[in-house]
mmCIF file of C-alpha atoms and ligand atoms in Angstrom:
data_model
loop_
_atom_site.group_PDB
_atom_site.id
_atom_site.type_symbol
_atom_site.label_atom_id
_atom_site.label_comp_id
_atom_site.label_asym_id
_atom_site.label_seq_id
_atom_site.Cartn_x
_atom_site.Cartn_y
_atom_site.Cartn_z
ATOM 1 C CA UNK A 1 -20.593 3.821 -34.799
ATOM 2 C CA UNK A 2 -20.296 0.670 -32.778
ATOM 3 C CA UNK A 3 -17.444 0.358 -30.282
ATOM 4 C CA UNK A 4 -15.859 4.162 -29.772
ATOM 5 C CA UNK A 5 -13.185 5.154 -27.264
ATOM 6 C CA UNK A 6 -12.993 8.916 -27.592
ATOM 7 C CA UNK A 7 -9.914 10.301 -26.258
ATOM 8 C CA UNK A 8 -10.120 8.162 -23.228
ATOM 9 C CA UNK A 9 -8.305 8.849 -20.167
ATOM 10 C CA UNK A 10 -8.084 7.082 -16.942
ATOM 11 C CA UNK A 11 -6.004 8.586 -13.462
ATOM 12 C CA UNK A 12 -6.872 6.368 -9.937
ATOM 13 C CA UNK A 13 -6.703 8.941 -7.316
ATOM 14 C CA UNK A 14 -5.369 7.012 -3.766
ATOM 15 C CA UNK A 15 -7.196 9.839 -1.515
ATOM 16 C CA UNK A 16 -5.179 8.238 1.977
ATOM 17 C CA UNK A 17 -2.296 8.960 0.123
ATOM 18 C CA UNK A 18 -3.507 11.873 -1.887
ATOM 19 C CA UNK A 19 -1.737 10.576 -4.995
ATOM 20 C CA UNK A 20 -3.169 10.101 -8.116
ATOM 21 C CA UNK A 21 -1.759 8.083 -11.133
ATOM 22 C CA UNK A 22 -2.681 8.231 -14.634
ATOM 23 C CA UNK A 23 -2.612 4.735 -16.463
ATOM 24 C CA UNK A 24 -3.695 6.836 -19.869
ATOM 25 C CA UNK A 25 -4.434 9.885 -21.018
ATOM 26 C CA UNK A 26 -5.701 10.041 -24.660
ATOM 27 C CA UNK A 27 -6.608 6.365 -25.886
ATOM 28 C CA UNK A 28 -9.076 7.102 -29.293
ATOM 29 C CA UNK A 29 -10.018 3.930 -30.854
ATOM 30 C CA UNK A 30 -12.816 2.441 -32.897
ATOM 31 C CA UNK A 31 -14.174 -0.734 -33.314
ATOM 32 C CA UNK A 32 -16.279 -2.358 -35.662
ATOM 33 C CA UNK A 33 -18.941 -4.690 -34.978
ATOM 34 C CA UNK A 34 -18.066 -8.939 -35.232
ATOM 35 C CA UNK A 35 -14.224 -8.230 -35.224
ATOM 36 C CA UNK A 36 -11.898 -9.813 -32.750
ATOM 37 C CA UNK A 37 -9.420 -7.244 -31.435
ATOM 38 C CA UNK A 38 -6.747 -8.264 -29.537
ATOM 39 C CA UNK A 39 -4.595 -6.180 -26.664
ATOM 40 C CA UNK A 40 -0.836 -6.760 -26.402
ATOM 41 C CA UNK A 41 1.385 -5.002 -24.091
ATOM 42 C CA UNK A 42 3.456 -4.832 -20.689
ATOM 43 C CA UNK A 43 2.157 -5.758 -17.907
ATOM 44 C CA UNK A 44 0.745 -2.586 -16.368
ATOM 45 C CA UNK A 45 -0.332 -0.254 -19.214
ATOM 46 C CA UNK A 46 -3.580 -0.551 -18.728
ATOM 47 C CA UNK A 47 -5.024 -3.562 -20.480
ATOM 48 C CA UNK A 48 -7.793 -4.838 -17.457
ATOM 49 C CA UNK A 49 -8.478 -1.528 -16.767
ATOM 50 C CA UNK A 50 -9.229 -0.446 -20.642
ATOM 51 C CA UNK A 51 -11.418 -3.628 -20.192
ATOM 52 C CA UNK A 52 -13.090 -2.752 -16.821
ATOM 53 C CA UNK A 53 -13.672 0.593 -18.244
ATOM 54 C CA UNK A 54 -15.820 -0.623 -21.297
ATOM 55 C CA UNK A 55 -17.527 -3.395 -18.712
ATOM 56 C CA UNK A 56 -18.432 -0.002 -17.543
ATOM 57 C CA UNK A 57 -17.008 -1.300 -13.967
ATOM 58 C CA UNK A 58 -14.620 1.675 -13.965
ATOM 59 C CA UNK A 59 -15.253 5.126 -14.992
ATOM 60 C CA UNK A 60 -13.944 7.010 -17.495
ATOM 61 C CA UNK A 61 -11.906 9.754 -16.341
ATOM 62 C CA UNK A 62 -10.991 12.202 -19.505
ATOM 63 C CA UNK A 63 -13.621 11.570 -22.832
ATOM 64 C CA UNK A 64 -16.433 9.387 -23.540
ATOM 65 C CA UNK A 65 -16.529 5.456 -24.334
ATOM 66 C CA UNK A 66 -19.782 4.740 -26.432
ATOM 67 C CA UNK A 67 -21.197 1.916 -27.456
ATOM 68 C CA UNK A 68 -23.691 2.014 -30.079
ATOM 69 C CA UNK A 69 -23.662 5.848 -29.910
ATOM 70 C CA UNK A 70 -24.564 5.464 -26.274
ATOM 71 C CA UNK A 71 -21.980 6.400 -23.368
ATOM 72 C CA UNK A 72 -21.043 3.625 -21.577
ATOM 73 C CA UNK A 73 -21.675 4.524 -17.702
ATOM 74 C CA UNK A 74 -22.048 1.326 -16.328
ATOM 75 C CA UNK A 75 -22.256 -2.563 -16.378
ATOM 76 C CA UNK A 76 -24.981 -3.800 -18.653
ATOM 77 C CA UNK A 77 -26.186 -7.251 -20.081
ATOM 78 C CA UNK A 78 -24.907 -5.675 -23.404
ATOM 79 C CA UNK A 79 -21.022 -6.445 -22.660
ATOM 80 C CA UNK A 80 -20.150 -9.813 -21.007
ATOM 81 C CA UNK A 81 -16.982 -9.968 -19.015
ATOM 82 C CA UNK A 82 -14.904 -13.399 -19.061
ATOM 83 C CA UNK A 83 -11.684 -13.208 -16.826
ATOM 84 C CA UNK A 84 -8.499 -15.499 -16.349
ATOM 85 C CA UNK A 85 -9.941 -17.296 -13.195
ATOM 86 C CA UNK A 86 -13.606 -18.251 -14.157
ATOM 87 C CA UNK A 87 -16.074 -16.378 -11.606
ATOM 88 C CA UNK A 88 -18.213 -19.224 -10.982
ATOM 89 C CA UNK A 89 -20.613 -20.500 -8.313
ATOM 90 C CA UNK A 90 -19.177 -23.255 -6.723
ATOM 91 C CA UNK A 91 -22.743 -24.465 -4.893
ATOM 92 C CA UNK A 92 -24.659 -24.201 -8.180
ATOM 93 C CA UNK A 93 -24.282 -27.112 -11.391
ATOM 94 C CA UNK A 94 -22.944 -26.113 -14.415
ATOM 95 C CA UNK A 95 -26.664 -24.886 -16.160
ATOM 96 C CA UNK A 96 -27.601 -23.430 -13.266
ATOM 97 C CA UNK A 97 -24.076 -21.277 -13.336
ATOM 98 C CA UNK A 98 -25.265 -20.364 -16.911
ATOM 99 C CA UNK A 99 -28.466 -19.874 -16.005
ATOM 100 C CA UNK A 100 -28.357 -17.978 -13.083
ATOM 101 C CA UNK A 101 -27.687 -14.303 -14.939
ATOM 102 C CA UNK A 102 -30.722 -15.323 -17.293
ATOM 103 C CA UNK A 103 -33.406 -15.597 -14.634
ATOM 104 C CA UNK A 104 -33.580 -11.907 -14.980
ATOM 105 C CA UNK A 105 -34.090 -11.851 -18.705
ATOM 106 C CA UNK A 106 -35.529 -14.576 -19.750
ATOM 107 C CA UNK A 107 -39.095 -16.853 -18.523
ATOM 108 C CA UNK A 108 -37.663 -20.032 -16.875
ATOM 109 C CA UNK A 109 -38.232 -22.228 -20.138
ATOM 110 C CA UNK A 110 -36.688 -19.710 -22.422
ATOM 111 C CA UNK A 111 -33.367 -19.434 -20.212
ATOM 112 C CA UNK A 112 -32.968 -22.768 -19.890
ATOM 113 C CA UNK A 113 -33.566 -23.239 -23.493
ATOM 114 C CA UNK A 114 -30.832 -20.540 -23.881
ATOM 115 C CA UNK A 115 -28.436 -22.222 -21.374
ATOM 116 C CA UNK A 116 -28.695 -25.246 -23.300
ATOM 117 C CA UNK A 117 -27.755 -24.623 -26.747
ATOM 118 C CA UNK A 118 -24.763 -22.786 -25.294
ATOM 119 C CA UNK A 119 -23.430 -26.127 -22.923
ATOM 120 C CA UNK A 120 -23.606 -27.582 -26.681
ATOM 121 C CA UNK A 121 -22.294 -24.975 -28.091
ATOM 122 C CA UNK A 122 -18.726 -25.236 -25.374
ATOM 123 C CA UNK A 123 -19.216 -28.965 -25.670
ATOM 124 C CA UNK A 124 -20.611 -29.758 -22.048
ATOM 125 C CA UNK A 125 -24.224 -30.971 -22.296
ATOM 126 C CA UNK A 126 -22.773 -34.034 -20.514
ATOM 127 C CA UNK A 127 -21.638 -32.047 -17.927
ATOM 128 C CA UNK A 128 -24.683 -29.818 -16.866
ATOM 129 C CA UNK A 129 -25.267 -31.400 -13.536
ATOM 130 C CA UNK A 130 -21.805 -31.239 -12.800
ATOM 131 C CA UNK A 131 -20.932 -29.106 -10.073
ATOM 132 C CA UNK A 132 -17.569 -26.628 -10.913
ATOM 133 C CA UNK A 133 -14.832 -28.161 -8.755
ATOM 134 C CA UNK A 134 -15.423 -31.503 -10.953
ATOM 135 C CA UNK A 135 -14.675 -29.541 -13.801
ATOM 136 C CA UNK A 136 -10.815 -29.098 -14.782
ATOM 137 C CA UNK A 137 -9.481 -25.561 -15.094
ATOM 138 C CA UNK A 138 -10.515 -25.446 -18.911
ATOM 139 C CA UNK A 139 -14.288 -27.273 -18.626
ATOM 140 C CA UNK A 140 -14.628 -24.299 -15.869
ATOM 141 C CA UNK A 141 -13.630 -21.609 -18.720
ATOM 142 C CA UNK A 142 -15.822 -22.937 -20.766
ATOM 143 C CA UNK A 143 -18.642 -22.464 -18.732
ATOM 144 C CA UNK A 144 -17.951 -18.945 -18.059
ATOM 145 C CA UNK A 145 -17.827 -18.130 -21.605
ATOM 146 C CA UNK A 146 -21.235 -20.036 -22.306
ATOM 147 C CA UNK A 147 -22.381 -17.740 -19.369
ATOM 148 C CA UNK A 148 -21.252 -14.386 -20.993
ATOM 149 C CA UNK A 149 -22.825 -15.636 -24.291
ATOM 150 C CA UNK A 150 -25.603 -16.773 -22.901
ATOM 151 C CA UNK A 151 -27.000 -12.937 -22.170
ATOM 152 C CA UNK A 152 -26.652 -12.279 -25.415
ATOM 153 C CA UNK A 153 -23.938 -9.609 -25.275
ATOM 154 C CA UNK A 154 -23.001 -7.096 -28.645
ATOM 155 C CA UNK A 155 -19.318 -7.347 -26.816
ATOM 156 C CA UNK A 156 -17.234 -9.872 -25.100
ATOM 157 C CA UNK A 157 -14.521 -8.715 -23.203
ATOM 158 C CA UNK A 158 -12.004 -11.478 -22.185
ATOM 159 C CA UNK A 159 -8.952 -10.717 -20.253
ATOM 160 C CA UNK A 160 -6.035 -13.245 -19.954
ATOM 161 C CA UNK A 161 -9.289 -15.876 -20.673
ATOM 162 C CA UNK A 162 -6.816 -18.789 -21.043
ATOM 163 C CA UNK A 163 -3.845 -17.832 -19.314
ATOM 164 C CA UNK A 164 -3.840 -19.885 -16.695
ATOM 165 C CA UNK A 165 -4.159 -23.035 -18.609
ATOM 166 C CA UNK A 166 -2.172 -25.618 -19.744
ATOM 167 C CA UNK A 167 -0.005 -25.381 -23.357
ATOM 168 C CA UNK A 168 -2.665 -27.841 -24.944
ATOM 169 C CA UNK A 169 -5.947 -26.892 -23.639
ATOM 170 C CA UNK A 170 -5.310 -23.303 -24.635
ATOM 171 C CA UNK A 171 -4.772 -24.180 -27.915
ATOM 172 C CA UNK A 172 -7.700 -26.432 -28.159
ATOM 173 C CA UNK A 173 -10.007 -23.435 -26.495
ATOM 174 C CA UNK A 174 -8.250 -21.236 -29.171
ATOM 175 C CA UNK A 175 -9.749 -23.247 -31.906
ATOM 176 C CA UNK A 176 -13.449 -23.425 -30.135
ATOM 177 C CA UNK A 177 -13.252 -19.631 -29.810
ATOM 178 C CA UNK A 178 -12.731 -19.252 -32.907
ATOM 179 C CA UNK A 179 -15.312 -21.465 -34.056
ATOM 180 C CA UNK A 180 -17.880 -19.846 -31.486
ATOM 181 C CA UNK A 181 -16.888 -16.335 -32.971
ATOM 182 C CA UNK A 182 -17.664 -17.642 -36.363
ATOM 183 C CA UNK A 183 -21.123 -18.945 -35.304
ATOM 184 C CA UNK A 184 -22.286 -16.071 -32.997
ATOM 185 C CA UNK A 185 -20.366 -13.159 -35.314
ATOM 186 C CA UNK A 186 -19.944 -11.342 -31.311
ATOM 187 C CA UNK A 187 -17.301 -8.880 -31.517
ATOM 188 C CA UNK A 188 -14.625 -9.711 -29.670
ATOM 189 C CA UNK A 189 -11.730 -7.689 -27.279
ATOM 190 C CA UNK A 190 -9.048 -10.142 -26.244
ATOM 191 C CA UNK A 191 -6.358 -9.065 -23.789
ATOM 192 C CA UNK A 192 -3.546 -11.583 -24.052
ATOM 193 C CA UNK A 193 0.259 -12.074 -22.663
ATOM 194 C CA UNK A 194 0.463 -14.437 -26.121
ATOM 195 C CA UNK A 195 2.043 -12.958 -29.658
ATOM 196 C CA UNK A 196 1.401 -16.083 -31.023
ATOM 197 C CA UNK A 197 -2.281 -16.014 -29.198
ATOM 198 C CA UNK A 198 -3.051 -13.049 -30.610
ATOM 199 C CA UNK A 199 -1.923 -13.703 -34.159
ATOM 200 C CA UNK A 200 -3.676 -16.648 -34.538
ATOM 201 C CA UNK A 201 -6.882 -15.256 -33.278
ATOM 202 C CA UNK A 202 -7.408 -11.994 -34.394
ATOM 203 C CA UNK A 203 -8.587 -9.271 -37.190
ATOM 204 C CA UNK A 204 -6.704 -6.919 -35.791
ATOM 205 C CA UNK A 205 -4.131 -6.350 -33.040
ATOM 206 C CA UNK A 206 -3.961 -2.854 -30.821
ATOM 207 C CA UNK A 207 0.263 -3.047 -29.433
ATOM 208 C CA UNK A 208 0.164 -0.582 -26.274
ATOM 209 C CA UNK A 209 2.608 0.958 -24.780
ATOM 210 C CA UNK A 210 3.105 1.987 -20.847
ATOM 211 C CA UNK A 211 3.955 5.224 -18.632
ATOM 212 C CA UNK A 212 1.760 6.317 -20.067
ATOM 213 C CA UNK A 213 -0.248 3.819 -21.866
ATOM 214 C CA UNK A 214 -1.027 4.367 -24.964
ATOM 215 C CA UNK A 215 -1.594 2.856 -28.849
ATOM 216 C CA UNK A 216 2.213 2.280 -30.272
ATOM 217 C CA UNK A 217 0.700 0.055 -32.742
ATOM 218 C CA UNK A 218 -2.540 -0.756 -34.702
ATOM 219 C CA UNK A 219 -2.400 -3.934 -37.059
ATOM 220 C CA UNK A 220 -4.417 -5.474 -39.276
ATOM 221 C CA UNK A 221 -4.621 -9.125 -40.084
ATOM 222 C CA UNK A 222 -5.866 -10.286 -43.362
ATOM 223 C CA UNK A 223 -4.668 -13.961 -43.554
ATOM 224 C CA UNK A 224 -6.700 -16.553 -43.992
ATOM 225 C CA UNK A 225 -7.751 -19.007 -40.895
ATOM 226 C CA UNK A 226 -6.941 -21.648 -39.634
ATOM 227 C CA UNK A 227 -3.319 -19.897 -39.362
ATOM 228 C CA UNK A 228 -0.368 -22.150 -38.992
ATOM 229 C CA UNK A 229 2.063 -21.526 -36.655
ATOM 230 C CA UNK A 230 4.727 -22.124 -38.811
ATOM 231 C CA UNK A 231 3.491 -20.426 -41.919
ATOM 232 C CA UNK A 232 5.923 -17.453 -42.641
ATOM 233 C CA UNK A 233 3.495 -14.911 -42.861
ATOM 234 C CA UNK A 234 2.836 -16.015 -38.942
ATOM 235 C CA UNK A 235 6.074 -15.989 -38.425
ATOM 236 C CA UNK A 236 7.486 -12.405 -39.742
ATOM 237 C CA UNK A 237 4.219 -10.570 -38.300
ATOM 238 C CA UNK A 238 5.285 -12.612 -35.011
ATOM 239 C CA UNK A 239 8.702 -10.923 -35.047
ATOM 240 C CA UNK A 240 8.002 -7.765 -36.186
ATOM 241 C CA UNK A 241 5.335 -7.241 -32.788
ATOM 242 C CA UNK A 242 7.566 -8.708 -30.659
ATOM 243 C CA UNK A 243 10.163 -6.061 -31.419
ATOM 244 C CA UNK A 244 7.874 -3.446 -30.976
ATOM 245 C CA UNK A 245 6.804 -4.941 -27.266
ATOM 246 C CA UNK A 246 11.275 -4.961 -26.504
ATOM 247 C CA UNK A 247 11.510 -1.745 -26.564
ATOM 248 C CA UNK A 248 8.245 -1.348 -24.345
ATOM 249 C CA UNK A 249 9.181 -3.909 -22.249
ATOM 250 C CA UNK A 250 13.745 -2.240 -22.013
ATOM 251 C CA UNK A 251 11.996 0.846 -20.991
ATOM 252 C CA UNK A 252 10.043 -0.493 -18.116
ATOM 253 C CA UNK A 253 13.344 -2.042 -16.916
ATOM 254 C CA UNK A 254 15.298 0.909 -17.178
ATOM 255 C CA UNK A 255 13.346 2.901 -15.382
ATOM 256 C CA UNK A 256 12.572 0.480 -12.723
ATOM 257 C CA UNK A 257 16.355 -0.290 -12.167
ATOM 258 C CA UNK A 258 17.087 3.765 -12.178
ATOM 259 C CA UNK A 259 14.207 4.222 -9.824
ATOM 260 C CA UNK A 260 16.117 1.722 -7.353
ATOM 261 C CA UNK A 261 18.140 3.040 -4.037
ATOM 262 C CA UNK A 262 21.693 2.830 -5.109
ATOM 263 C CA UNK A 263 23.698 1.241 -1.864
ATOM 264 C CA UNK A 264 25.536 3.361 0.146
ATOM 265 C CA UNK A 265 29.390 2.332 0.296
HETATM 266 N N1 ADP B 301 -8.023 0.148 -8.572
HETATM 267 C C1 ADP B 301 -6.806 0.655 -8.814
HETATM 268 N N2 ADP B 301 -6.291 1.626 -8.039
HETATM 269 C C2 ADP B 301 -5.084 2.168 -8.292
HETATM 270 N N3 ADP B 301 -4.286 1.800 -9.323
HETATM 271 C C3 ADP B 301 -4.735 0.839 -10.122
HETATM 272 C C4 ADP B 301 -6.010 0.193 -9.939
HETATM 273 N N4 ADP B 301 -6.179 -0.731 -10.923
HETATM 274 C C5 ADP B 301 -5.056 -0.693 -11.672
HETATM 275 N N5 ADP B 301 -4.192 0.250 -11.215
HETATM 276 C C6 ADP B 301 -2.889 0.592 -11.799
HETATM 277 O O1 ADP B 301 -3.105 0.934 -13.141
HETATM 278 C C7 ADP B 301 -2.055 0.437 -13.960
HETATM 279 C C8 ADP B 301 -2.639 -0.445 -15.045
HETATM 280 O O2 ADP B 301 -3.113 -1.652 -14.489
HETATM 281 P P1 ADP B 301 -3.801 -2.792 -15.351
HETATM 282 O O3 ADP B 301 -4.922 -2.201 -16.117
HETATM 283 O O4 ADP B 301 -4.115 -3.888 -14.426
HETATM 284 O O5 ADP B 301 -2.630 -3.199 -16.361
HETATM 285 P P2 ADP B 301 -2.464 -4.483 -17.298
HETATM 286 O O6 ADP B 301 -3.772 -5.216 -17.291
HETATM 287 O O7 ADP B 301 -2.097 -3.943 -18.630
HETATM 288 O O8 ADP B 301 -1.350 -5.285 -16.707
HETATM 289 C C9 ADP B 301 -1.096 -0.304 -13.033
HETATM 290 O O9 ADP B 301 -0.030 0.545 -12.725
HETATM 291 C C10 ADP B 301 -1.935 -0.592 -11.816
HETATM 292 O O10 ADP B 301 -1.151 -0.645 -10.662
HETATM 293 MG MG1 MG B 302 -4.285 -7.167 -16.701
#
């Protein structure tokens, strides 16, 4: 078995407070190796931490994540992390950013062998002896994705990756993430705000719900790539998820609006 969530729960205990919260209770999921999952749902059902809990940067509350057959207990070369606002060292260059994680793993001339076919690979051999605030907010994602495939990983976990960028540059990092998936055959666990993101991208597409979180939906995607964003097929499977993530999304408000003080007369 690859990628195994086994009845996974999750509750954050605030011991000042001595609350606790449960995000989920009973996520079971399995993944297979080289396919690109996505993760659509409201904000708040437990998307990062679903992510953070394979990273193995949280811990599992209620069953067993595995990877490999192995329970996942904590961070480990194996699963890169790439997050919305790229993690970078500002006082190191751009293949020293990528390198820097190797130096562990690899002799010098290896890892910087390594660092350099992935600059090529995100397009920014010219750019090595850059430093990061010379880079624009996409050159900067790029380089942390080089860095997470740099080590090598059987996973790469990306949450929100481009969703602080500009319209256009997220669609042109789409296409070279697609292209890099292709080439590398990583498997791939994308958490996105995007439908149309997620459509475009991915094999398959987990819809979650919230309080509690949980799987409402689990679809496949067969159609060929590139995929258009005007092709119908796009279009219906489009609609049909968004309607599922309304009636997510109605709840939330409802209960938020009930939960408010009502003003006294
Ligand atoms: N470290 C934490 N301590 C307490 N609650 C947390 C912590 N991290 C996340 N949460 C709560 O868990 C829920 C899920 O959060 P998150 O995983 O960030 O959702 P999403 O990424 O889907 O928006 C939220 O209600 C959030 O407030
Ligand atoms: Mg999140």
């Amino acid at each position: 078995m690859f990628l195994q969530l086994n009845h996974v729960g999750k509750t954050f205990l605030d011991k000042q407070k001595q609350t606790s919260y449960e995000v989920f209770s009973d996520l079971h999921l399995t993944i297979q190796e080289n396919q690109f999952v996505s993760f659509l749902g409201p904000s708040g059902c437990g998307k990062s931490t679903l992510l953070s809990m394979i990273a193995g940067l949280e811990h599992t509350t209620k069953g067993a994540i595995t990877l490999h057959d192995q329970m996942i207990t904590k961070p480990s070369p194996d699963r890169g992390m790439v997050f919305q606002q790229p993690a970078l060292f500002p006082w190191l260059d751009v293949k020293d950013n990528i390198m820097f994680p190797l130096k562990n793993k690899l002799p010098k001339e290896a890892a910087e062998k390594q660092a350099d076919h992935f600059l090529k690979m995100v397009q920014l051999s010219k750019f090595k002896h850059h430093y990061i605030y010379e880079l624009s907010g996409g050159m900067q994602q790029r380089v942390a994705i080089a860095r997470a495939l740099a080590m090598d990983p059987s996973v790469l976990l990306m949450d929100e990756p481009f969703g602080s960028l500009d319209e256009q540059t997220r669609y042109i990092l789409q296409d070279k993430l697609l292209e890099i998936w292709q080439k590398t055959k990583k498997t791939i666990l994308f958490v996105t705000h995007s439908i149309h993101e997620a459509v475009k991208l991915s094999d398959r597409i987990v819809v979650m719900g919230t309080r509690p979180g949980r799987i409402i939906s689990d679809i496949s995607i067969n159609l060929p790539r590139p995929r258009k964003r005007d092709d119908q097929k796009v279009i219906t499977l489009e609609k049909e998820i968004m309607s599922l993530l309304k009636i997510e999304i109605n709840k939330v408000l409802k209960e938020e609006l009930s939960n408010e003080v009502q003003p006294s007369n």
